[in-house]
PDB file of C-alpha atoms in Angstrom:
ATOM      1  CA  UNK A   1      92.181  59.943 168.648  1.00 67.00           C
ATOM      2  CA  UNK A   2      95.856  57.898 167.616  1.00 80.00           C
ATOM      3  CA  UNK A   3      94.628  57.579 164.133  1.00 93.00           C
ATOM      4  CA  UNK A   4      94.638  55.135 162.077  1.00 97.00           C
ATOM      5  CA  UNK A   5      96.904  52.036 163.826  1.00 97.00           C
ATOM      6  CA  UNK A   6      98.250  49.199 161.487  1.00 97.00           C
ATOM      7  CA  UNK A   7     100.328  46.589 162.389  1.00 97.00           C
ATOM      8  CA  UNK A   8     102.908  45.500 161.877  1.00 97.00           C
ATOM      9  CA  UNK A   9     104.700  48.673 160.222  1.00 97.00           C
ATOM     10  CA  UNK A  10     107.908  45.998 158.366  1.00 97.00           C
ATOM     11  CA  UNK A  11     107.377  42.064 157.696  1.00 97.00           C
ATOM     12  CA  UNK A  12     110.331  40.264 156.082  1.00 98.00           C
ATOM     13  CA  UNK A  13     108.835  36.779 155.035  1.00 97.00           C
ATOM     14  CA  UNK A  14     110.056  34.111 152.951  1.00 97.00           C
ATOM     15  CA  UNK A  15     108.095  33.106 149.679  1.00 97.00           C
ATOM     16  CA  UNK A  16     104.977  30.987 150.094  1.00 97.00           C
ATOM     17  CA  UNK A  17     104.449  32.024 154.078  1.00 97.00           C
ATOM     18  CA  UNK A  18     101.306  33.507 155.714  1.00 97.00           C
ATOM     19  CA  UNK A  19     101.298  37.048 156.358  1.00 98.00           C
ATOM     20  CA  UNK A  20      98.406  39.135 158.055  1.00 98.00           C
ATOM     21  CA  UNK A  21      98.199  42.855 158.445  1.00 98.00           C
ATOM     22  CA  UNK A  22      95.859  44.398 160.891  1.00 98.00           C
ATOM     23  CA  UNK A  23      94.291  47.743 160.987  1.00 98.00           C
ATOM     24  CA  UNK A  24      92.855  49.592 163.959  1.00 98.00           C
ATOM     25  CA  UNK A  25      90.245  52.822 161.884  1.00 97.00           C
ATOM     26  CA  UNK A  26      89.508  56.188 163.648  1.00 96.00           C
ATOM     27  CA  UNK A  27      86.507  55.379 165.923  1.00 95.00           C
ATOM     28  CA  UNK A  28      83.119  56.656 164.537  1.00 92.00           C
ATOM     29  CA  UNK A  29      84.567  55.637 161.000  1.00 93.00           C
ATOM     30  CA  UNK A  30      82.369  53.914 158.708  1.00 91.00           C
ATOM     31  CA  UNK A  31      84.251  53.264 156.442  1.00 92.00           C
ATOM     32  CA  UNK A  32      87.654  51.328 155.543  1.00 95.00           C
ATOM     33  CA  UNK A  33      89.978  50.748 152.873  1.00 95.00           C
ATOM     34  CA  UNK A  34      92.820  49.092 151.954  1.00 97.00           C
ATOM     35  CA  UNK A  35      95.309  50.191 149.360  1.00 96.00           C
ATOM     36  CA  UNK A  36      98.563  49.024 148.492  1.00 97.00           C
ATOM     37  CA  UNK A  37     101.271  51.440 146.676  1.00 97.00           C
ATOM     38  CA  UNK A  38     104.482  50.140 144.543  1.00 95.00           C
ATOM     39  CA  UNK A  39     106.567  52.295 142.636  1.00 91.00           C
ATOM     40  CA  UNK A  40     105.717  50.497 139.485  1.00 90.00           C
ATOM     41  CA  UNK A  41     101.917  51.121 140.101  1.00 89.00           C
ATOM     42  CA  UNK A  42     101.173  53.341 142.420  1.00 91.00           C
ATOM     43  CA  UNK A  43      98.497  53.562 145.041  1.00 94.00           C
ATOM     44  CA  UNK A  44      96.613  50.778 144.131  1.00 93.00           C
ATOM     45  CA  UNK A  45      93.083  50.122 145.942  1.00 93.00           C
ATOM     46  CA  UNK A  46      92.602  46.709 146.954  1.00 95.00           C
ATOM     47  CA  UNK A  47      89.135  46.536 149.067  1.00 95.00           C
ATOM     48  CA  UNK A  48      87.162  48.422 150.890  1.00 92.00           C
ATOM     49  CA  UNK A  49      84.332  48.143 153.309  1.00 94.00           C
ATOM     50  CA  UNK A  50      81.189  49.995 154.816  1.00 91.00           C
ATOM     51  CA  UNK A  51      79.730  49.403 157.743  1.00 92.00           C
ATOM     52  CA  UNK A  52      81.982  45.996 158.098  1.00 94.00           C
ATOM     53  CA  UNK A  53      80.272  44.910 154.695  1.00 94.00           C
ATOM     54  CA  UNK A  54      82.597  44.267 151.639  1.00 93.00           C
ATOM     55  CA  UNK A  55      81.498  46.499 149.109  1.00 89.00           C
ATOM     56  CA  UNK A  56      84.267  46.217 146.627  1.00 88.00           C
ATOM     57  CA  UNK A  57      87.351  43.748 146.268  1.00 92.00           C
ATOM     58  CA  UNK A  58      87.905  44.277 142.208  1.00 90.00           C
ATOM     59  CA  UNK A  59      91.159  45.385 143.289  1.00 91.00           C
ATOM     60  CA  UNK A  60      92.153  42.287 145.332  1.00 94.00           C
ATOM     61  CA  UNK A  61      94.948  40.826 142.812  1.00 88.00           C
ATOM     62  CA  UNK A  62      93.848  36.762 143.225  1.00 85.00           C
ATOM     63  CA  UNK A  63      92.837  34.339 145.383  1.00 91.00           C
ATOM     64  CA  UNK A  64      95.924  34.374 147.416  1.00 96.00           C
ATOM     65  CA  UNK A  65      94.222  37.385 148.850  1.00 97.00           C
ATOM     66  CA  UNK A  66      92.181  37.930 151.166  1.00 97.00           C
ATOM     67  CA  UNK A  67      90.359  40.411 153.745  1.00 97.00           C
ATOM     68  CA  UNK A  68      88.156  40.748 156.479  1.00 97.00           C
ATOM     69  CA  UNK A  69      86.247  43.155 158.921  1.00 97.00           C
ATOM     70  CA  UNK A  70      84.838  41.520 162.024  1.00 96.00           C
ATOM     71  CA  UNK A  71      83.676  44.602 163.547  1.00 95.00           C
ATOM     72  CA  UNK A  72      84.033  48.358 163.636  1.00 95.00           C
ATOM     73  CA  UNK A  73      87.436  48.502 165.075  1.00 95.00           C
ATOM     74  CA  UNK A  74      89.264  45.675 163.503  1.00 96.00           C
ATOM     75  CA  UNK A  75      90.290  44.670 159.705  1.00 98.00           C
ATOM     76  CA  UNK A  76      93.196  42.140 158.571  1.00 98.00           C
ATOM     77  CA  UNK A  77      94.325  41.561 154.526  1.00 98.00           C
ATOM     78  CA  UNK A  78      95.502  38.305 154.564  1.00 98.00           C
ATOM     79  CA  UNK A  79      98.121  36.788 151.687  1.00 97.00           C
ATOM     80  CA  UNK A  80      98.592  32.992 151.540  1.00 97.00           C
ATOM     81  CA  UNK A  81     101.055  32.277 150.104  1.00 96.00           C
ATOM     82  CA  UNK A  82     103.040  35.633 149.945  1.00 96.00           C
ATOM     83  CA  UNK A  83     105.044  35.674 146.753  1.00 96.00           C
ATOM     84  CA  UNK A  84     107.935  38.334 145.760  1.00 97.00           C
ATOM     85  CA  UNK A  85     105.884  40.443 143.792  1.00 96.00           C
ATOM     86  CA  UNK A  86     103.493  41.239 146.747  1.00 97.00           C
ATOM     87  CA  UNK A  87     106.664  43.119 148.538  1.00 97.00           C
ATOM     88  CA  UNK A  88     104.772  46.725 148.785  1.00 97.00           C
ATOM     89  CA  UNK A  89     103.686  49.450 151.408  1.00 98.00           C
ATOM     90  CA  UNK A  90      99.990  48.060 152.419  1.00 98.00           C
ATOM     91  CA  UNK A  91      97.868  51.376 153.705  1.00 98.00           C
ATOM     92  CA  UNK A  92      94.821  50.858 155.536  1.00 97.00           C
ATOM     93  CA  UNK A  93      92.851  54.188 155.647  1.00 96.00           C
ATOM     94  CA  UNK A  94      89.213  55.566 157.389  1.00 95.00           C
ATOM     95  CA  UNK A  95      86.487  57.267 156.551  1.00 92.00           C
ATOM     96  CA  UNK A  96      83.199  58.643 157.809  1.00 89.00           C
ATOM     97  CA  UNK A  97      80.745  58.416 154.347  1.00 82.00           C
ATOM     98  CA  UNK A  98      77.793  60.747 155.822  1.00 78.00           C
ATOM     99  CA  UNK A  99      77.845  63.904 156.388  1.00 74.00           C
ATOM    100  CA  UNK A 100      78.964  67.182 154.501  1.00 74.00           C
ATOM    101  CA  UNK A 101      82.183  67.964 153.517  1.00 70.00           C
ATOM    102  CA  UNK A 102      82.637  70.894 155.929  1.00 72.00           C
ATOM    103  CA  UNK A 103      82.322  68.432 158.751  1.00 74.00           C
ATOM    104  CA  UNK A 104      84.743  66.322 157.158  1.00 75.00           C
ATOM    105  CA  UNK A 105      83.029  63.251 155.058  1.00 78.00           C
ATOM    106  CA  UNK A 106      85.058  60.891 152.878  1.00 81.00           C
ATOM    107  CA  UNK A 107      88.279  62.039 153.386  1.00 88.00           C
ATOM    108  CA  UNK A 108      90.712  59.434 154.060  1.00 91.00           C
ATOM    109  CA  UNK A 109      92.841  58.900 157.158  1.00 94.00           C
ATOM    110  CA  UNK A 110      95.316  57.097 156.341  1.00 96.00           C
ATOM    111  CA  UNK A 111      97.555  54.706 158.688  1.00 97.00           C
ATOM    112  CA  UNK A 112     101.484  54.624 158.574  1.00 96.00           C
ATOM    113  CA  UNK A 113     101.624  51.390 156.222  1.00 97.00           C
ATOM    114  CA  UNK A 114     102.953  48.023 156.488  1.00 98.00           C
ATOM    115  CA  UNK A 115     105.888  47.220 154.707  1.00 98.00           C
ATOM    116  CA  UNK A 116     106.072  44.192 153.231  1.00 98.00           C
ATOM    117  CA  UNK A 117     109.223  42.179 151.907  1.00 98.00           C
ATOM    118  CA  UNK A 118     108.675  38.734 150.730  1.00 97.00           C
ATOM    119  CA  UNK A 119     111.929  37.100 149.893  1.00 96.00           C
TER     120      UNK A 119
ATOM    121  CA  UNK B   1      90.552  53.912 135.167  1.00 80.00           C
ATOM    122  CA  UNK B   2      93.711  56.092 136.439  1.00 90.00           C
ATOM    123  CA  UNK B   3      93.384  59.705 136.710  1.00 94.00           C
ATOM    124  CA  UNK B   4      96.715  61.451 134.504  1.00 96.00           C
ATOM    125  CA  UNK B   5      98.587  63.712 136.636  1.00 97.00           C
ATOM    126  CA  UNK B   6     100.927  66.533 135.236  1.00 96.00           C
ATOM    127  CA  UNK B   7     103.788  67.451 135.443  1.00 97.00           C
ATOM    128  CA  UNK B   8     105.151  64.780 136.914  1.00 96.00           C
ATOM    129  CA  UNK B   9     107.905  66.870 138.734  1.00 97.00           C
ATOM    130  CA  UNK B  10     108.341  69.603 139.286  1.00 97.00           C
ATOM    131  CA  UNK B  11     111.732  71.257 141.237  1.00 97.00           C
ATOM    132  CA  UNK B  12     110.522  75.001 142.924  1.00 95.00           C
ATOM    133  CA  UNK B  13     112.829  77.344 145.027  1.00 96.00           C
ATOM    134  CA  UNK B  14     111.147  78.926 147.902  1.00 96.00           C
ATOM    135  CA  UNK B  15     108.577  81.310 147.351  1.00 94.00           C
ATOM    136  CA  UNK B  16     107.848  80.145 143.947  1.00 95.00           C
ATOM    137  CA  UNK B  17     104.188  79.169 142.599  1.00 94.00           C
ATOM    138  CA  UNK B  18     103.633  75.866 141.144  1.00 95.00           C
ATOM    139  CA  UNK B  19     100.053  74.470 139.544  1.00 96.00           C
ATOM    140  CA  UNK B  20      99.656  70.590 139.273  1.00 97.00           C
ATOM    141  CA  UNK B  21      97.188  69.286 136.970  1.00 97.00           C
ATOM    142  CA  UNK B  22      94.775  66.220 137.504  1.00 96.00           C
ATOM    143  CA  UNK B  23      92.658  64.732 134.302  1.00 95.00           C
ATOM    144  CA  UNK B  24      90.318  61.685 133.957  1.00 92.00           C
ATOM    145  CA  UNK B  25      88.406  60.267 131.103  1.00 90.00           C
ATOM    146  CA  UNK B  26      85.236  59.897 133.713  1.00 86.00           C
ATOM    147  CA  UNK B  27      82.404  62.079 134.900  1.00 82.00           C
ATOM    148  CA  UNK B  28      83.733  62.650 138.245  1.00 83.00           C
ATOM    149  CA  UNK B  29      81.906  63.355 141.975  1.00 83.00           C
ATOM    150  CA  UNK B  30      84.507  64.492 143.545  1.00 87.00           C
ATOM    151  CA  UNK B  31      88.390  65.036 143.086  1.00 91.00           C
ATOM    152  CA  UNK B  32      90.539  64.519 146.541  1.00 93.00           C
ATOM    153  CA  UNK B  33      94.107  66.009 146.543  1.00 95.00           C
ATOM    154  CA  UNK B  34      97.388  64.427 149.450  1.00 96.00           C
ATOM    155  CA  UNK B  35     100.578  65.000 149.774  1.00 96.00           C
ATOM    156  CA  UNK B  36     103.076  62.017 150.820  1.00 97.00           C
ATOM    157  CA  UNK B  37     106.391  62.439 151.979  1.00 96.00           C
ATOM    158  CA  UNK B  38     109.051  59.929 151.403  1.00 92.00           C
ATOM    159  CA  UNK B  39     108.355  57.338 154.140  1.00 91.00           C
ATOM    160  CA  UNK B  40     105.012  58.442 154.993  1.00 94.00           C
ATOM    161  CA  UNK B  41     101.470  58.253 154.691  1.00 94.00           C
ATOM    162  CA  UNK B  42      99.579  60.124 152.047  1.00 95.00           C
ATOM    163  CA  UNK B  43      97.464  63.189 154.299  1.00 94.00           C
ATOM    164  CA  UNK B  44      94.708  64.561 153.241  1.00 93.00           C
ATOM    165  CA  UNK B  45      94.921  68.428 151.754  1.00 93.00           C
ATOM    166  CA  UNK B  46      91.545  69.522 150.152  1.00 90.00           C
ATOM    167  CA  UNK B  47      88.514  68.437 148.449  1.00 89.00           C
ATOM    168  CA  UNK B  48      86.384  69.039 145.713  1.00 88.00           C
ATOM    169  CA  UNK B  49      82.764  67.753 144.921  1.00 82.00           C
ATOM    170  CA  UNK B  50      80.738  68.690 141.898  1.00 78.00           C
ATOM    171  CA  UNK B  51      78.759  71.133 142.571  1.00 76.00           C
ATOM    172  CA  UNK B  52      81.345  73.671 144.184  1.00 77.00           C
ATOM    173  CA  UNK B  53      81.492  72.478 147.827  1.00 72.00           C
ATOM    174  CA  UNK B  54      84.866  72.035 148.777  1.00 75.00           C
ATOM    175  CA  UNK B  55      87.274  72.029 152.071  1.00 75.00           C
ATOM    176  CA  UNK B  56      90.753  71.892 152.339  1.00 79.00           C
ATOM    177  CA  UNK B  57      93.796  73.678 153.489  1.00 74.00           C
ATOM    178  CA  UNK B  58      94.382  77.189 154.384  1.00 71.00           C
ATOM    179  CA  UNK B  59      97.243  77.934 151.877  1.00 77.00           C
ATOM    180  CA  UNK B  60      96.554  75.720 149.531  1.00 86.00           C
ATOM    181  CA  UNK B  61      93.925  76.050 146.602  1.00 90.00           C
ATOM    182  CA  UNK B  62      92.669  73.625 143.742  1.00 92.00           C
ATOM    183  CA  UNK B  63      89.542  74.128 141.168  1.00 91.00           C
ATOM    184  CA  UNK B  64      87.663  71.488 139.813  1.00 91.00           C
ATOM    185  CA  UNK B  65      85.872  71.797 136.209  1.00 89.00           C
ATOM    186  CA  UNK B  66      83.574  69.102 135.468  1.00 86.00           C
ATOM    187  CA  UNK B  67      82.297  69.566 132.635  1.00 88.00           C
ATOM    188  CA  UNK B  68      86.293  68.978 131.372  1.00 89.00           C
ATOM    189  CA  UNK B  69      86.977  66.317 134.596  1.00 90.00           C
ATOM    190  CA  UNK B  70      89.816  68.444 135.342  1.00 93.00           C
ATOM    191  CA  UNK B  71      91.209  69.418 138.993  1.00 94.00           C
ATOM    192  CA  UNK B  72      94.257  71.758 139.090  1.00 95.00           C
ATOM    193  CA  UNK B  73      96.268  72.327 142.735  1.00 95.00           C
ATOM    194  CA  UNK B  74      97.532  76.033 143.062  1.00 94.00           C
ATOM    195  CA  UNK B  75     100.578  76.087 145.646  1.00 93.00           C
ATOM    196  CA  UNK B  76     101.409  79.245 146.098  1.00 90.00           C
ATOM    197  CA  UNK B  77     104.693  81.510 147.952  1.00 91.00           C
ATOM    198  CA  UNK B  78     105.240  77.733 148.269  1.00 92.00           C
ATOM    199  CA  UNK B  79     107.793  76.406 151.754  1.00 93.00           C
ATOM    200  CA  UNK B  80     110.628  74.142 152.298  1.00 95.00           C
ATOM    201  CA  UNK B  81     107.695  71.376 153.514  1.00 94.00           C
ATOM    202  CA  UNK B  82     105.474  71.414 150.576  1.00 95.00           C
ATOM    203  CA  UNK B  83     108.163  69.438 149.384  1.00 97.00           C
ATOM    204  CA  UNK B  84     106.485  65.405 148.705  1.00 97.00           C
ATOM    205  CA  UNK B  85     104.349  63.849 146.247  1.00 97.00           C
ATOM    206  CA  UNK B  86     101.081  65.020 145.264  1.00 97.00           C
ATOM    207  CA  UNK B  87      98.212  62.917 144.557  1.00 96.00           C
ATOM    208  CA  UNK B  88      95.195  63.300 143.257  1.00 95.00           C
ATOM    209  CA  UNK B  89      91.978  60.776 143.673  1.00 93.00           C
ATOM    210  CA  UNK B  90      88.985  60.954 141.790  1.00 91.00           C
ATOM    211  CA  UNK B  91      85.255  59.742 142.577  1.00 85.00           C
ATOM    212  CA  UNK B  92      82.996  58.786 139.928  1.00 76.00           C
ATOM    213  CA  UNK B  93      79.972  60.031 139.578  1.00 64.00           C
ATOM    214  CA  UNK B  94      77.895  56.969 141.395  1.00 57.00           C
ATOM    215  CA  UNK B  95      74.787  58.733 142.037  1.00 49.00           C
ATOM    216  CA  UNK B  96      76.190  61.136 144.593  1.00 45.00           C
ATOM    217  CA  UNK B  97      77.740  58.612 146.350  1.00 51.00           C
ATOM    218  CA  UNK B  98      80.738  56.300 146.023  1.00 59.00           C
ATOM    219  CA  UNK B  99      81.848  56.092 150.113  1.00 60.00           C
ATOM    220  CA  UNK B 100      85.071  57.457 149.488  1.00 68.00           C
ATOM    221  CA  UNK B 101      86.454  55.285 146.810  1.00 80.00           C
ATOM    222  CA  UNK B 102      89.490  57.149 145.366  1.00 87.00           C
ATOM    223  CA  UNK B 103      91.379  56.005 142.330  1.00 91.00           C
ATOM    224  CA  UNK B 104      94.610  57.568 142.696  1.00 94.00           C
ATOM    225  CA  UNK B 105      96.729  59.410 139.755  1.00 95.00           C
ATOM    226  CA  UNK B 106     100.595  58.731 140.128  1.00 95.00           C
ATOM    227  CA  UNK B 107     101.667  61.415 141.427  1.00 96.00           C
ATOM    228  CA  UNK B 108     103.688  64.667 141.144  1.00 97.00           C
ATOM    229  CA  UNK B 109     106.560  64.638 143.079  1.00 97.00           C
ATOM    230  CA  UNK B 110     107.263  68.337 144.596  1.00 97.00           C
ATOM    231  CA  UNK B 111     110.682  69.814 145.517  1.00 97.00           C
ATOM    232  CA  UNK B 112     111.357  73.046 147.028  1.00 96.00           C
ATOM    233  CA  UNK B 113     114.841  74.414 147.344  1.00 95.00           C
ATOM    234  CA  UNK B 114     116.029  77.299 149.952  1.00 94.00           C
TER     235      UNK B 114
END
């Protein structure tokens, strides 16, 4: 399996501009997540879904925000309009919820990140 | 709520031990421990669920007390390239189930010297 694909890995955008990030999860993954890490706060948790379903977006800092999960193998977090303080490494990362822990359930595969600049 | 991590650095020479500590104010499920290095992605090194069952990596060890919601990561006769931060992510206890949903402490940041 290639992991956990995002897309793209850098996006340099100017204030108030679209952006989209896309993530690709391991297939047979159930679940998917999206985090986003700063220095000032961390790895931050953002949304994530199971089964395609939205279970929690508590995370998702306002409106500008948003994220979706067609099917299975496809998820985009969209911000519109970007503003400077969203500049941050976006992770998307996979999991498979059932199971046992031997076999390897809920632990996270992450992707390489998206790093996002907004000007 | 954020899990408190401690120390938060810590500066080894090879072949040293180092123990990194991982506290929440919740009833936990499980506690999850990664190491990133700088320009990476966060991988996954063990896991701990209430209860005792755990998995993780071969040189690597952690306990988990839950009556104290404590996890503590042993690294042991440690390498050059267990140099990176260390996270830890904590579960609450949802009924057993909480598919996946870490909340992340801040990290430890690890260096090993030759």
């Amino acid at each position: 399996d290639a992991g956990v694909i995002q897309s793209p890995r850098h996006e340099v955008t100017e204030m108030g501009q679209e952006v989209t990030l896309r993530c690709k999860p391991i297939s047979g993954h159930n679940s998917l997540f999206w985090y986003r890490q700063t220095m000032m706060r961390g790895l931050e948790l953002l949304i994530y879904f199971n089964n395609n379903v939205p279970i929690d977006d508590s995370g998702m800092p306002e409106d500008r925000f948003s994220a979706k999960m067609p099917n299975a193998s496809f998820s985009t977090l969209k911000i519109q309009p970007s503003e400077p303080r969203d500049s941050a490494v976006y992770f998307c990362a996979s999991s498979l919820t059932t199971g046992t822990v031997i076999s390897g359930a809920n632990v996270l595969t992450f992707g390489a990140g998206s790093r996002l600049t907004v000007l | 709520q954020q899990p408190v991590q401690s120390p938060q650095a810590v500066i080894l020479r090879e072949g040293e031990d180092a123990v990194i500590n991982c506290s929440s104010s919740k009833a936990l499920y499980s506690v999850h421990w990664y190491r990133q290095k700088h320009g990476e992605a966060p991988v996954f090194l063990m896991i701990l669920l209430k209860g005792g069952e755990q998995k993780g990596h071969e040189k690597i060890s952690a306990s988990f007390n839950e009556k104290k919601q404590q996890s503590s990561l042993y690294l042991t006769a440690s390498q050059l390239s267990y140099s990176g931060t260390y996270f830890c992510g904590t579960a609450p206890n949802a009924g057993g189930t909480s598919y996946g949903k870490l909340t992340f402490g801040q990290g430890t940041i690890l260096t090993v010297h030759p």
